[in-house]
Coordinates of C-alpha atoms in Angstrom, one line a residue:
X4 CA 13.0 -19.6 -3.4
X5 CA 14.7 -19.9 -0.1
X6 CA 12.9 -20.2 3.2
X7 CA 13.7 -16.7 4.1
X8 CA 12.5 -15.3 0.8
X9 CA 9.3 -17.3 1.2
X10 CA 8.8 -15.9 4.7
X11 CA 9.4 -12.4 3.5
X12 CA 6.8 -12.7 0.7
X13 CA 4.3 -14.0 3.3
X14 CA 5.0 -11.1 5.6
X15 CA 4.7 -8.5 2.8
X16 CA 1.5 -10.0 1.6
X17 CA 0.0 -10.1 5.1
X18 CA 0.9 -6.5 5.8
X19 CA -0.5 -5.3 2.4
X20 CA -3.6 -7.4 2.8
X21 CA -4.2 -6.0 6.3
X22 CA -4.0 -2.4 5.0
X23 CA -6.4 -3.2 2.1
X24 CA -8.8 -5.1 4.3
X25 CA -9.0 -2.3 6.8
X26 CA -9.8 0.3 4.1
X27 CA -11.7 -1.6 1.5
X28 CA -12.8 -4.8 3.2
X29 CA -11.5 -8.4 3.1
X30 CA -13.5 -9.2 0.0
X31 CA -10.9 -7.4 -2.1
X32 CA -8.1 -9.5 -0.7
X33 CA -10.1 -12.6 -1.0
X34 CA -10.8 -11.9 -4.7
X35 CA -7.0 -11.6 -5.4
X36 CA -6.4 -14.9 -3.6
X37 CA -9.2 -16.6 -5.5
X38 CA -7.6 -15.6 -8.8
X39 CA -4.7 -17.8 -7.7
X40 CA -6.8 -20.7 -6.5
X41 CA -6.5 -19.9 -2.8
X42 CA -8.8 -19.1 0.0
X43 CA -6.1 -17.9 2.3
X44 CA -2.5 -17.0 2.2
X45 CA -1.3 -20.5 3.2
X46 CA -3.0 -22.0 0.1
X47 CA -1.0 -19.9 -2.3
X48 CA 1.5 -21.6 -4.5
X49 CA 5.0 -20.3 -3.5
X50 CA 5.7 -19.4 -7.1
X51 CA 2.6 -17.1 -7.1
X52 CA 3.7 -15.1 -4.1
X53 CA 5.5 -12.3 -6.0
X54 CA 2.5 -11.9 -8.4
X55 CA 0.0 -11.9 -5.5
X56 CA 2.1 -9.3 -3.7
X57 CA 2.3 -7.1 -6.8
X58 CA -1.4 -7.1 -7.3
X59 CA -2.1 -6.3 -3.7
X60 CA 0.6 -3.6 -3.6
X61 CA -1.0 -2.0 -6.7
X62 CA -4.3 -1.9 -4.9
X63 CA -2.7 -0.4 -1.8
X64 CA -0.8 2.2 -3.8
X65 CA -4.1 3.4 -5.2
X66 CA -5.3 4.1 -1.7
X67 CA -2.7 6.7 -1.1

């Protein structure tokens, strides 16, 4: 994963997490992070970023 790809995943996760947190609360985002052994976005393994985003995106899609 290039540096740009990594930064894009982080930005996408932050944006999706923000939407979820504002509508459902931060506990939902925290639970997804915890499944990947992280307490915050910076703790996530770079190889897990696409999977974390996919989970968060699915939650956000259900809000629409």
